[in-house]
Coordinates of C-alpha atoms in Angstrom, one line a residue:
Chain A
X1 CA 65.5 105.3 142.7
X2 CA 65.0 106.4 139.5
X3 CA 68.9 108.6 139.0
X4 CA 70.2 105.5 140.9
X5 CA 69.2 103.3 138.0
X6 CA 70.1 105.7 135.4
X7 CA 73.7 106.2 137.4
X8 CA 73.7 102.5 137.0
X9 CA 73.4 101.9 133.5
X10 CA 76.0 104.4 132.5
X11 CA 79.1 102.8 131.1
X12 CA 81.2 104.8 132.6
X13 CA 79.8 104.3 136.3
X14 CA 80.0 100.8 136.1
X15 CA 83.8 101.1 134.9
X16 CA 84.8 103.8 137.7
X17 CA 83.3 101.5 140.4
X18 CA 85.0 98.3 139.0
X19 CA 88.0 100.5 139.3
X20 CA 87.5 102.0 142.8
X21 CA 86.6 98.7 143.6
X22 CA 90.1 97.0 142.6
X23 CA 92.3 100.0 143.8
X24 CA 90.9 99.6 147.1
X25 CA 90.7 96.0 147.4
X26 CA 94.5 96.3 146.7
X27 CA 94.9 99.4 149.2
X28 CA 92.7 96.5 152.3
X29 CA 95.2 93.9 151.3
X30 CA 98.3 95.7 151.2
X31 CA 97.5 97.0 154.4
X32 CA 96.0 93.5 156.2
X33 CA 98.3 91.1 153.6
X34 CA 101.5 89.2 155.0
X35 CA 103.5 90.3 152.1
X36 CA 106.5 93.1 153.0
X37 CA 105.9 96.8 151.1
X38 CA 108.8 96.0 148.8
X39 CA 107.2 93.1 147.6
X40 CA 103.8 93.9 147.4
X41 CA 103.9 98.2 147.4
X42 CA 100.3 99.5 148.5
X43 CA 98.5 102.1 145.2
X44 CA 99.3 105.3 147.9
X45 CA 103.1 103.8 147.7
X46 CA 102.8 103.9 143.5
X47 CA 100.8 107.1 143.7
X48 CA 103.8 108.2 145.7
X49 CA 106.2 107.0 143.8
X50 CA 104.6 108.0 140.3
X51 CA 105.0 111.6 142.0
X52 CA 108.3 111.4 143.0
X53 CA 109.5 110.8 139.7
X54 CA 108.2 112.9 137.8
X55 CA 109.4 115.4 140.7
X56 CA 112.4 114.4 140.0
X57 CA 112.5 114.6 136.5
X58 CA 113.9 110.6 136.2
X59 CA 110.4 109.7 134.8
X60 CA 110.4 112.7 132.3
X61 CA 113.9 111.9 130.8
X62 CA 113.3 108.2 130.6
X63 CA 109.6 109.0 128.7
X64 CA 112.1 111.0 126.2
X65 CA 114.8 108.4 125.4
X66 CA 112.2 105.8 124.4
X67 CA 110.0 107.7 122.9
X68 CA 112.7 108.8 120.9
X69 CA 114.1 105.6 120.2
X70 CA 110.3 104.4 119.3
X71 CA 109.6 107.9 116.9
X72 CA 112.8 106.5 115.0
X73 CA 112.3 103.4 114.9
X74 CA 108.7 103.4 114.3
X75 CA 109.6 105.6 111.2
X76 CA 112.0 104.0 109.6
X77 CA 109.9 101.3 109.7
X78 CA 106.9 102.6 108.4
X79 CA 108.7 104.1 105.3
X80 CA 110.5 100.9 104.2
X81 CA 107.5 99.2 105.3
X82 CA 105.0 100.7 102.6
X83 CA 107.7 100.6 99.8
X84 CA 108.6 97.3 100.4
X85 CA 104.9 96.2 100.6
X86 CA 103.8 98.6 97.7
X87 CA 106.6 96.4 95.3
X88 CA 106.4 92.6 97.2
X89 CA 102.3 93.4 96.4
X90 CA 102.8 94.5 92.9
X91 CA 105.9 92.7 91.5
X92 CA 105.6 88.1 91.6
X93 CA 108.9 87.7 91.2
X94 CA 109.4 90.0 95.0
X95 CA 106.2 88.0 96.2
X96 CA 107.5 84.7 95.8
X97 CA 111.2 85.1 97.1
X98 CA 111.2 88.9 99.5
X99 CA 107.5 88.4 100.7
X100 CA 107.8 84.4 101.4
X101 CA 111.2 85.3 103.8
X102 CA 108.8 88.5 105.3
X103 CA 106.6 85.6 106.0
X104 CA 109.1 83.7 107.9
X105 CA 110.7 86.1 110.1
X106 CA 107.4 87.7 111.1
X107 CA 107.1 84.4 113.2
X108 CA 110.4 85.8 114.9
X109 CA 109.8 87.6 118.1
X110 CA 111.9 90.8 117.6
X111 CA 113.8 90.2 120.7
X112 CA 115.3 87.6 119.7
X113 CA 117.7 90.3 117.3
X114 CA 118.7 91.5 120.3
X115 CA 121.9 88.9 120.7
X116 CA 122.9 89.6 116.9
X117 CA 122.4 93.5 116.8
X118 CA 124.5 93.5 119.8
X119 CA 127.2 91.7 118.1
X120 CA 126.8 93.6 115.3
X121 CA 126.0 97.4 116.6
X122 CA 127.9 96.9 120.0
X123 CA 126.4 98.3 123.2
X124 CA 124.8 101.3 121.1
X125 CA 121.5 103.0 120.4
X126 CA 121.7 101.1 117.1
X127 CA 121.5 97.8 118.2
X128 CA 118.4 98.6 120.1
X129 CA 116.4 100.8 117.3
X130 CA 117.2 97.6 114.8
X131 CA 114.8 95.5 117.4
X132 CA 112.7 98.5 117.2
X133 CA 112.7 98.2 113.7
X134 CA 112.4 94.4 113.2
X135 CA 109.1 94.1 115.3
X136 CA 107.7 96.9 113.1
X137 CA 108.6 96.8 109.7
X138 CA 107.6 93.2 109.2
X139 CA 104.0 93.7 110.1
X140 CA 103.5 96.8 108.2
X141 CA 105.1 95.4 105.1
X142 CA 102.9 92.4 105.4
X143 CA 99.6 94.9 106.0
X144 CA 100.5 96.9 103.0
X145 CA 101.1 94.3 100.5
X146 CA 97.7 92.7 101.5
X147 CA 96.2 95.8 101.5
X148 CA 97.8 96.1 97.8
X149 CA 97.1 93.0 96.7
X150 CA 93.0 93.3 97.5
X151 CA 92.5 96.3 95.7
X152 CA 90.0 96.1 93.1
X153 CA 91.6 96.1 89.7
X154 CA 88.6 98.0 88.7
X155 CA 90.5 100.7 90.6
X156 CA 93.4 100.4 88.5
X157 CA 91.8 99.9 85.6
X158 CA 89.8 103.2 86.1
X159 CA 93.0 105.1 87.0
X160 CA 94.6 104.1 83.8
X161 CA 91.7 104.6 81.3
X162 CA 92.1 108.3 82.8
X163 CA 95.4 108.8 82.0
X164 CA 97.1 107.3 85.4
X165 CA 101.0 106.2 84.7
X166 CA 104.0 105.4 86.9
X167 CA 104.4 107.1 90.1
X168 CA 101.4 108.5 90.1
X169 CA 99.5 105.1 89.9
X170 CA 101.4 104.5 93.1
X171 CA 100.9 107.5 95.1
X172 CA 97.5 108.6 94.1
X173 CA 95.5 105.1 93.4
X174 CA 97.4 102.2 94.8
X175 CA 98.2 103.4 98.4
X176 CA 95.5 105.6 98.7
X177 CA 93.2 102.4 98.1
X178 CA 95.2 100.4 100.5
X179 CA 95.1 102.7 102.8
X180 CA 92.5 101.0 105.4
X181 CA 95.1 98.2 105.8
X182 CA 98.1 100.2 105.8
X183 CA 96.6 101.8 108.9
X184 CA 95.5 98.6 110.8
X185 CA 99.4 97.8 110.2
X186 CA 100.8 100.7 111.4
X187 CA 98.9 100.3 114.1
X188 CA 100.3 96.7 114.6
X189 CA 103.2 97.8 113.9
X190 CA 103.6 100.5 116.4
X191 CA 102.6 98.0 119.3
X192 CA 105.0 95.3 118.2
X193 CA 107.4 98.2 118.2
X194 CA 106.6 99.6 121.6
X195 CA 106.9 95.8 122.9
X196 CA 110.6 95.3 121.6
X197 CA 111.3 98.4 123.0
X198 CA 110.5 97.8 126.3
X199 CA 112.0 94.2 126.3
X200 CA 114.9 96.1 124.2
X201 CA 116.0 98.3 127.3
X202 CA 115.0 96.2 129.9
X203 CA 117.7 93.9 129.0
X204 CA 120.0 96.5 127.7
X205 CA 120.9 99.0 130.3
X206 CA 120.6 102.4 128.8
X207 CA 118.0 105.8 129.8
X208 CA 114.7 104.5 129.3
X209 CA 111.4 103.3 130.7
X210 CA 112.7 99.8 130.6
X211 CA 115.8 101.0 132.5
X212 CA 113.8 102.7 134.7
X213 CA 111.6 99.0 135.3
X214 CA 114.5 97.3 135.8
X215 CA 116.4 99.9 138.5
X216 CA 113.2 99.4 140.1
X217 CA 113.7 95.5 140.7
X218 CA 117.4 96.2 141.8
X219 CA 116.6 98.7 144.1
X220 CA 113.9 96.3 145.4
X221 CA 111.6 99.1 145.0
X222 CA 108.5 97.7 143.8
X223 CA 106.3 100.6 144.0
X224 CA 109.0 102.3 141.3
X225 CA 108.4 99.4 139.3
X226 CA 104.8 99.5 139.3
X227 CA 104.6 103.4 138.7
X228 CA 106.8 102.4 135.5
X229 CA 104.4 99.7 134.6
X230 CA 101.5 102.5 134.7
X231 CA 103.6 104.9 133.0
X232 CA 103.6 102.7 130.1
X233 CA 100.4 101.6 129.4
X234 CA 99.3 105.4 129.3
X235 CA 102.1 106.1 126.8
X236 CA 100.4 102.7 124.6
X237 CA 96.6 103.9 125.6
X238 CA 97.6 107.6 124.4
X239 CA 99.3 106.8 121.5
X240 CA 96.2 104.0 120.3
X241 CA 93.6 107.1 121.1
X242 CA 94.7 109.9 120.1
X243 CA 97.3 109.1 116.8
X244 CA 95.6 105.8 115.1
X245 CA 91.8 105.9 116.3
X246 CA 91.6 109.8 114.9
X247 CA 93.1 108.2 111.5
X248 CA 91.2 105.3 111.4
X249 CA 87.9 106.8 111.8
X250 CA 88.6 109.6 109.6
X251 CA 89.3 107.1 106.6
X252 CA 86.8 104.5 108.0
X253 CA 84.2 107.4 107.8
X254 CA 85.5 108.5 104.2
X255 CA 85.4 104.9 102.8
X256 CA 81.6 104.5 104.3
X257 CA 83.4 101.7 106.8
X258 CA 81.6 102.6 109.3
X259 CA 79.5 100.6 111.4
Chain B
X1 CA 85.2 107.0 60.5
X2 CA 85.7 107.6 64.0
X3 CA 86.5 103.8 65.4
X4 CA 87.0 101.0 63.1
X5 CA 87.5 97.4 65.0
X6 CA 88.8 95.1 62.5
X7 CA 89.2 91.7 62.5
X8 CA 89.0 91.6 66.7
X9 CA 89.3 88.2 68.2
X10 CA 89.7 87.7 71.9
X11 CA 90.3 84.0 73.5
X12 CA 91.1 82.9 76.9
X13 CA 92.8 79.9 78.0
X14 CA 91.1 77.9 80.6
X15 CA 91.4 74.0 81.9
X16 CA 89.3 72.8 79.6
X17 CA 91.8 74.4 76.8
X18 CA 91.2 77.5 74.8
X19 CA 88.2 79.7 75.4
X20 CA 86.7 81.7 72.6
X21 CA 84.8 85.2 73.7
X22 CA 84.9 86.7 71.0
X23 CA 85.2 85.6 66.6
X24 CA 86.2 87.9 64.3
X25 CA 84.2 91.3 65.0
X26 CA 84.3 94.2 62.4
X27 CA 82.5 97.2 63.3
X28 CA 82.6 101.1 62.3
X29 CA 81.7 104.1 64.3
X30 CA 80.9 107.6 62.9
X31 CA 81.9 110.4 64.8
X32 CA 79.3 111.8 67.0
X33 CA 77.5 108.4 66.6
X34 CA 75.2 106.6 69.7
X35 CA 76.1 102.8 69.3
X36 CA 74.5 100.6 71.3
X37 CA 75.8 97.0 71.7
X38 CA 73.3 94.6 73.2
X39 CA 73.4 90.8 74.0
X40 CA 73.4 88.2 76.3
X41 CA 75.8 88.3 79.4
X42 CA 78.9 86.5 78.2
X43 CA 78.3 87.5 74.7
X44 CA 82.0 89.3 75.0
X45 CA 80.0 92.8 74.4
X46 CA 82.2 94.0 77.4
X47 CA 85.2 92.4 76.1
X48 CA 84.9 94.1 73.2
X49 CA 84.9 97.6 74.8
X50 CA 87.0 96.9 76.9
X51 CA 89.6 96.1 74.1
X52 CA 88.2 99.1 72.4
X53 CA 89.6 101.2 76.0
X54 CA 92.8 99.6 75.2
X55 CA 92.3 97.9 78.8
X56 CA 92.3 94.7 77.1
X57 CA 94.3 93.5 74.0
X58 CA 92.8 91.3 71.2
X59 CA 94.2 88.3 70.3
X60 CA 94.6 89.0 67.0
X61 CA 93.1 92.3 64.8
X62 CA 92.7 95.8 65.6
X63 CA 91.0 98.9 66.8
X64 CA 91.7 102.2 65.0
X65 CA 90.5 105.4 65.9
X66 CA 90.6 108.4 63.5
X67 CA 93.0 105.5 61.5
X68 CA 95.5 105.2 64.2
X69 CA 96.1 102.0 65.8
X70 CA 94.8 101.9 69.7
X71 CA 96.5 99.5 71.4
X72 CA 96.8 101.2 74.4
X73 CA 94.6 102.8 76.8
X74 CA 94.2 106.8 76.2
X75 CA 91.5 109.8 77.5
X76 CA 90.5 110.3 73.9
X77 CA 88.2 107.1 75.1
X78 CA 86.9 107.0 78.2
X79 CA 84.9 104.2 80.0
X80 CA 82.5 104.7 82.3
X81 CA 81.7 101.4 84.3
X82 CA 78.5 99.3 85.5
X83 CA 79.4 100.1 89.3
X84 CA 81.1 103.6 88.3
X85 CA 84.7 102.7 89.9
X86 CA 84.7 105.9 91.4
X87 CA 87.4 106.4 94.1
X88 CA 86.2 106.2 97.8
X89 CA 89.6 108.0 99.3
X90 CA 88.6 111.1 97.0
X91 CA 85.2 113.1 97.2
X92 CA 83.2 113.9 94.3
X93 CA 85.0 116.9 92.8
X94 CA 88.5 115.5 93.3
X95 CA 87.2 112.3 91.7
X96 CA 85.4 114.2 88.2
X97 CA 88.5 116.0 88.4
X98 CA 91.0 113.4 88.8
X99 CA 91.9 112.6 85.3
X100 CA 92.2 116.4 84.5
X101 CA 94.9 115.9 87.7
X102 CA 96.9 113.1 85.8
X103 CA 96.6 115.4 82.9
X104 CA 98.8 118.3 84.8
X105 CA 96.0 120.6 85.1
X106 CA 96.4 123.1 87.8
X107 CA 93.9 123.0 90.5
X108 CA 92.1 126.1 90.0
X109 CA 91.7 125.5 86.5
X110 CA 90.4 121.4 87.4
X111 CA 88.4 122.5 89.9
X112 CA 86.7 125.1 87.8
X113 CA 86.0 122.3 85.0
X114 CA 85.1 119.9 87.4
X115 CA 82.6 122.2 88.5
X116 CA 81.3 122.7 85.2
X117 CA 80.6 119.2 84.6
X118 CA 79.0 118.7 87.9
X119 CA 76.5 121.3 87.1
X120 CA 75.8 119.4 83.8
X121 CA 74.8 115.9 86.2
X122 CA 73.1 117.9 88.5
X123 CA 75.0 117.5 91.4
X124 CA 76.6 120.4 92.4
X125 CA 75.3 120.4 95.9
X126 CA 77.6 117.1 96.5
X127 CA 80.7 118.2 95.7
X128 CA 82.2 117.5 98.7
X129 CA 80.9 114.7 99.2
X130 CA 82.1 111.3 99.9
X131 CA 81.3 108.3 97.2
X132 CA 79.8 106.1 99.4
X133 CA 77.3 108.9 100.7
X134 CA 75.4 108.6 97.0
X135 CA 72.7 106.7 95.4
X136 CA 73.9 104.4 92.6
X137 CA 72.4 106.9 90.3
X138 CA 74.2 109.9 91.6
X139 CA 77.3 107.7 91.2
X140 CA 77.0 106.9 87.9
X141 CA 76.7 110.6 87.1
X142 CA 79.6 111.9 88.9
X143 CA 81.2 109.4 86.8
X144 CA 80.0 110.1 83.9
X145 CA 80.5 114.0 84.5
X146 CA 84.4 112.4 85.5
X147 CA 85.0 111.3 81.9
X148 CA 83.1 114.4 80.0
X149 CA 86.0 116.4 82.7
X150 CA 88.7 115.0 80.0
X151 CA 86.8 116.2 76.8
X152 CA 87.0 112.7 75.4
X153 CA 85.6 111.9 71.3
X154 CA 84.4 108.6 72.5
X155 CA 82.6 107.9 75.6
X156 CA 82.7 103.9 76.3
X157 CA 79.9 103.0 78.3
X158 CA 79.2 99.5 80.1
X159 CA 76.2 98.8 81.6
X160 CA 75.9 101.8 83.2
X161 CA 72.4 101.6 84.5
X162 CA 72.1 98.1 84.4
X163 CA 71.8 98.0 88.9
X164 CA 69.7 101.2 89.1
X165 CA 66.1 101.2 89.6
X166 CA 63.6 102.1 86.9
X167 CA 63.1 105.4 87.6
X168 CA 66.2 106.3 88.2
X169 CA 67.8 104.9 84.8
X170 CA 65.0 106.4 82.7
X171 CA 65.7 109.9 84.1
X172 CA 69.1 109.2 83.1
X173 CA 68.2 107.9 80.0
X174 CA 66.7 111.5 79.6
X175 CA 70.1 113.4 80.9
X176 CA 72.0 111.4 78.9
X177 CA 70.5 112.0 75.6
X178 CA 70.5 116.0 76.5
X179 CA 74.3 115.7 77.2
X180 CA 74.8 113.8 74.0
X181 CA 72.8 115.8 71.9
X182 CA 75.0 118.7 73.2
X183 CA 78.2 117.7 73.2
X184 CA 78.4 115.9 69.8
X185 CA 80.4 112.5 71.4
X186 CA 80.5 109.0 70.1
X187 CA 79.7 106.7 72.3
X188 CA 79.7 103.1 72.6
X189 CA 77.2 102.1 75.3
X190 CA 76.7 98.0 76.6
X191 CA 73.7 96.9 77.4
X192 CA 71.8 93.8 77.9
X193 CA 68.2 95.5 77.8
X194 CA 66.5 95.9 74.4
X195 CA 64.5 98.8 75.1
X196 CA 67.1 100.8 76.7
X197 CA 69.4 99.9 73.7
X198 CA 66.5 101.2 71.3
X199 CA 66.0 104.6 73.2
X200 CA 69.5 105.3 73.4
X201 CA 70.7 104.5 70.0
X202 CA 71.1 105.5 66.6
X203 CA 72.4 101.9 65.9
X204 CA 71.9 98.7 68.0
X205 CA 74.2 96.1 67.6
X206 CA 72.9 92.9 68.2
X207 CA 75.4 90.0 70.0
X208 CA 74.8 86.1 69.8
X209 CA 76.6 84.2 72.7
X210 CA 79.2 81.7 72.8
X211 CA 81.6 82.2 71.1
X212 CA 80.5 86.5 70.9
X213 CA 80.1 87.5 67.4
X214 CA 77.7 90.1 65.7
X215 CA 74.5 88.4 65.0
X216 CA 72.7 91.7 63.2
X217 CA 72.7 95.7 62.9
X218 CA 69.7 97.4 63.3
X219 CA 69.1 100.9 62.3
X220 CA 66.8 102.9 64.6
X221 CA 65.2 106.0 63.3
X222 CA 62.5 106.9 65.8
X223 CA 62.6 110.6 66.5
X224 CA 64.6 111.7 69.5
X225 CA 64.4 112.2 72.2
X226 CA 62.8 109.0 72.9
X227 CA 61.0 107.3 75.9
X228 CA 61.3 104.1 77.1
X229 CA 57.8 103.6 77.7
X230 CA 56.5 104.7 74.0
X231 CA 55.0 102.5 71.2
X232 CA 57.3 103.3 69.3
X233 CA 60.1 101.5 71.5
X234 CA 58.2 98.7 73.0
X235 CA 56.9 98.0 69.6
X236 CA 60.4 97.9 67.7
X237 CA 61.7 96.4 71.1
X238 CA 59.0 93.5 70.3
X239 CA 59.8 92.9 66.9
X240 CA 64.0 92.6 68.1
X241 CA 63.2 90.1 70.3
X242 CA 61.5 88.0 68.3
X243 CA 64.0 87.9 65.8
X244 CA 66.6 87.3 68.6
X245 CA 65.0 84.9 70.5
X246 CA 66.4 81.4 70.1
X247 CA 69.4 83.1 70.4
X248 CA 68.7 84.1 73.8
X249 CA 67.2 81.2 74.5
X250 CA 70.8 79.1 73.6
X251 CA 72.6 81.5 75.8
X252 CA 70.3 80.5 78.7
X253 CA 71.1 76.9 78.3
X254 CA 74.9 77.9 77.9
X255 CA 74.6 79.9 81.0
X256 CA 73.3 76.4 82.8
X257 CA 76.7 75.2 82.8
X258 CA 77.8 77.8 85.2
X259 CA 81.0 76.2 86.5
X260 CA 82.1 76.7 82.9
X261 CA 81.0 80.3 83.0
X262 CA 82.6 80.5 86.6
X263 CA 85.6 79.7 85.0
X264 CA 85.1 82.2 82.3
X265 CA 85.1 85.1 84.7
X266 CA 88.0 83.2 86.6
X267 CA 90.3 83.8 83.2
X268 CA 88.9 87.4 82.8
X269 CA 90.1 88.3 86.4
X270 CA 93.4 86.3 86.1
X271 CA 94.5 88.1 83.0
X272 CA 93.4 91.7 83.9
X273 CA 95.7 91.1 87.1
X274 CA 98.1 89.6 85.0
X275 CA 98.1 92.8 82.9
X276 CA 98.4 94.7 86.0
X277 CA 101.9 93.1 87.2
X278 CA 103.3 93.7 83.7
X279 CA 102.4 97.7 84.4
X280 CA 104.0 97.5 87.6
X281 CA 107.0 95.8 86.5
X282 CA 107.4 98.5 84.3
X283 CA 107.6 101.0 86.4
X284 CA 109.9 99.4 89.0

């Protein structure tokens, strides 16, 4: 009675049996439901299908091309991101005319690029890393600059008295102290970037997990589809764990943040 | 004469028009002399050293030091804050040894020096450390031990103890002394407590509020080193206070009005940020 109790209160019990619990209440009405397997695939159909492609390698090279496209994209914006953050945060006359149109098109969901940068780019890997790069470099630009604008001016003010000038102001006292909000952008950024992604390639055919979602539908194989769909939430779940928390708590734990 | 401030004004504008914090403030420093500058809060002692860092500008006369004009900020005179502005994304030997860093000192060499000075605080055991891991006290000695790093003549202290406990600022009452005594620096220290003003300094400079001017210079002569719980002090602290006592008592009644004060503070912040954007334009 006793271990049962203790077996109870664990976290992790309670999460593995709300789990088992919804796999096989799925499984029961896959089997006994009127829908068709197509329409409504049973979890040993996914598991299945999850198998089969990464058997047959499909899976691997579609994982590749996005991730790809993302590592670019997610790059480029996070470089133009923190400089153009670092000067809309330090420079008014930036703030008031760069940062108010940041402002704007961060109310733009990045998808909606997609019409333009195919006009612009063609049918190209371009026109799908500029949506990329639109859903991420808006939100890290806007995290840096606040994260720029709320340092102390103590900081500063310190850094100069000791002899602090120019580039080095920048790159070893300004981001460094905006450093816990550059990092919750990044992070903000990466998801909005992952999002345009997928939307990216699902509506432009090209190698990819999208393309993968949306051969799925047309092959009315709906088990493929929802092996995709799994696929890509561990890509978002593993890239959340184990790139941004490790960062986060290492600065949250320097900067006392924690708890 | 090591510092000479001649002729220092400093006014701020506000809503309610022009702000005066400080009137016309002469003052000279020997070399290797403890000056201690006590008043009320908002007397401008802090603007005053703060325009003495070259972290503010006067609005009209000048601060000289060795006979050159300082107009802008420099390591021959560095300030050591109330909450110690250390930097939380360094620990505590990159921070002593920061301004050796901006100085282009190698590492070895930094780190060596930087060790040095942390043996002079006591705190060699935390050099690894992370800033918010230390009392307030150990903070305010890693930065002090941050601006001794840069071998400064003139140390430019405000407030420094004023949010430690008693203990804890009379020991470094003590430490400090020592280190002065050794090192032979001038230093300008802020304070708004009479006693500590009277242990620490060969001079006490005495503040009246509103608008911030020099109300008297006393001389202090007891033998060092000196305790803040002595006759000696609490006596001579005794007979300051009564000669400064209306005065104190008119910067209560100014302080009253604190949405003007708010607004004060409001100005300060606006044009140290202002000064900020200025420096960043600069550079881009």
């Amino acid at each position: 009675m006793m271990f049962f109790r203790r077996w109870v209160a664990n976290r992790w019990t309670r999460q593995i049996v709300f789990f088992a619990a919804l796999l096989a209440a799925w499984q029961a009405f896959a089997w006994i439901g009127p829908l068709p397997d197509y329409v409504f695939p049973s979890p040993l159909g996914v598991a299945q299908s999850l198998a089969r492609g990464f058997q047959n390698g499909t899976f691997i090279l579609g994982i590749v091309a996005s991730m790809q496209r993302i590592l670019i994209g997610f790059g480029i914006s996070a470089v133009a991101g923190m400089e153009l953050g670092l000067a809309i945060g330090r420079i008014r006359l930036l703030d008031e005319t760069v940062g108010s149109l940041v402002l704007g098109l961060q109310a733009l969901p990045s998808i909606c690029w997609l019409p333009l940068a195919l006009l612009w780019f063609g049918l190209s890997e371009a026109a799908i890393l500029f949506v990329v790069v639109m859903g991420a470099l808006l939100s890290i630009t806007l995290a840096t600059e606040a994260g720029v604008k709320n340092t102390p001016p103590l900081y500063l003010r310190a850094a100069r008295n000791l002899g602090a000038r120019g580039w080095r102001l920048y790159a070893l006292v300004i981001l460094p102290a905006a450093l816990p909000a550059i990092i919750t952008g990044m992070k903000l950024g990466w998801s909005f970037a992952w999002r345009s992604l997928m939307a990216g390639e699902l509506l432009y055919v090209s190698l990819g997990l999208g393309q993968l979602l949306n051969a799925g539908r047309e092959l009315n194989d709906m088990s493929q589809v929802i092996a995709v769909m799994l696929v890509i939430i561990a890509i978002g779940l593993a890239v959340d764990r184990l790139v941004f928390a490790p960062v986060e708590s290492r600065v949250r734990e320097r900067w006392g943040l924690q708890g | 004469m090591k510092l000479k401030v001649r002729g220092v004004t400093k006014k701020f504008r506000s809503k309610n028009g022009a702000l005066t914090a400080l009137e016309p403030i002469d003052l000279d420093v020997q070399a290797g002399e403890f000056v201690c500058l006590l008043g009320p809060s908002g007397c401008g002692k802090s603007t005053l050293l703060n325009i003495i860092a070259g972290l503010d500008q006067p609005t009209t006369g000048e601060v000289r030091v060795d006979g050159e004009p300082a107009r802008h900020t420099g390591t021959d005179r560095v300030m050591i804050f109330q909450n110690a502005a250390l930097f939380p994304w360094l620990n505590v030997i990159d921070n002593v040894a920061f301004g050796l860093r901006m100085a282009g000192v190698p590492k070895i060499e930094r780190q060596e020096t930087a060790r040095r000075f942390l043996r002079m605080v006591h705190l060699s055991d935390f050099e690894s450390a992370f800033i918010h891991e230390l009392s307030g006290g150990m903070r305010q000695r890693v930065a002090l031990a941050r601006a001794l790093a840069l071998n400064p003549d003139v140390l430019l202290m405000d407030e420094p103890f004023g949010a430690l406990d008693a203990q804890t600022r009379d020991l470094l009452h003590d430490e400090l002394q020592t280190i002065w005594s050794d090192t032979h620096k001038t230093v300008l220290f802020v304070t708004h407590n009479v006693r500590e003003a009277i242990v620490l300094g060969d001079r006490v400079v005495v503040f009246s509020a509103r608008p911030g001017k020099i109300k008297q210079i006393f001389t202090i002569n007891l033998p060092r080193p000196r305790q803040i719980e002595s006759y000696a002090v609490v006596d001579l602290a005794r007979e300051m206070m009564t000669v400064l006592r209306d005065d104190v008592l008119t910067s209560e009644r100014e302080i009253e009005q604190a949405v003007l004060r708010h607004d004060l503070e409001a100005q300060i912040e606006d044009g140290m940020r202002a000064t900020f954007r200025e420096v960043g334009d600069d550079v881009l």
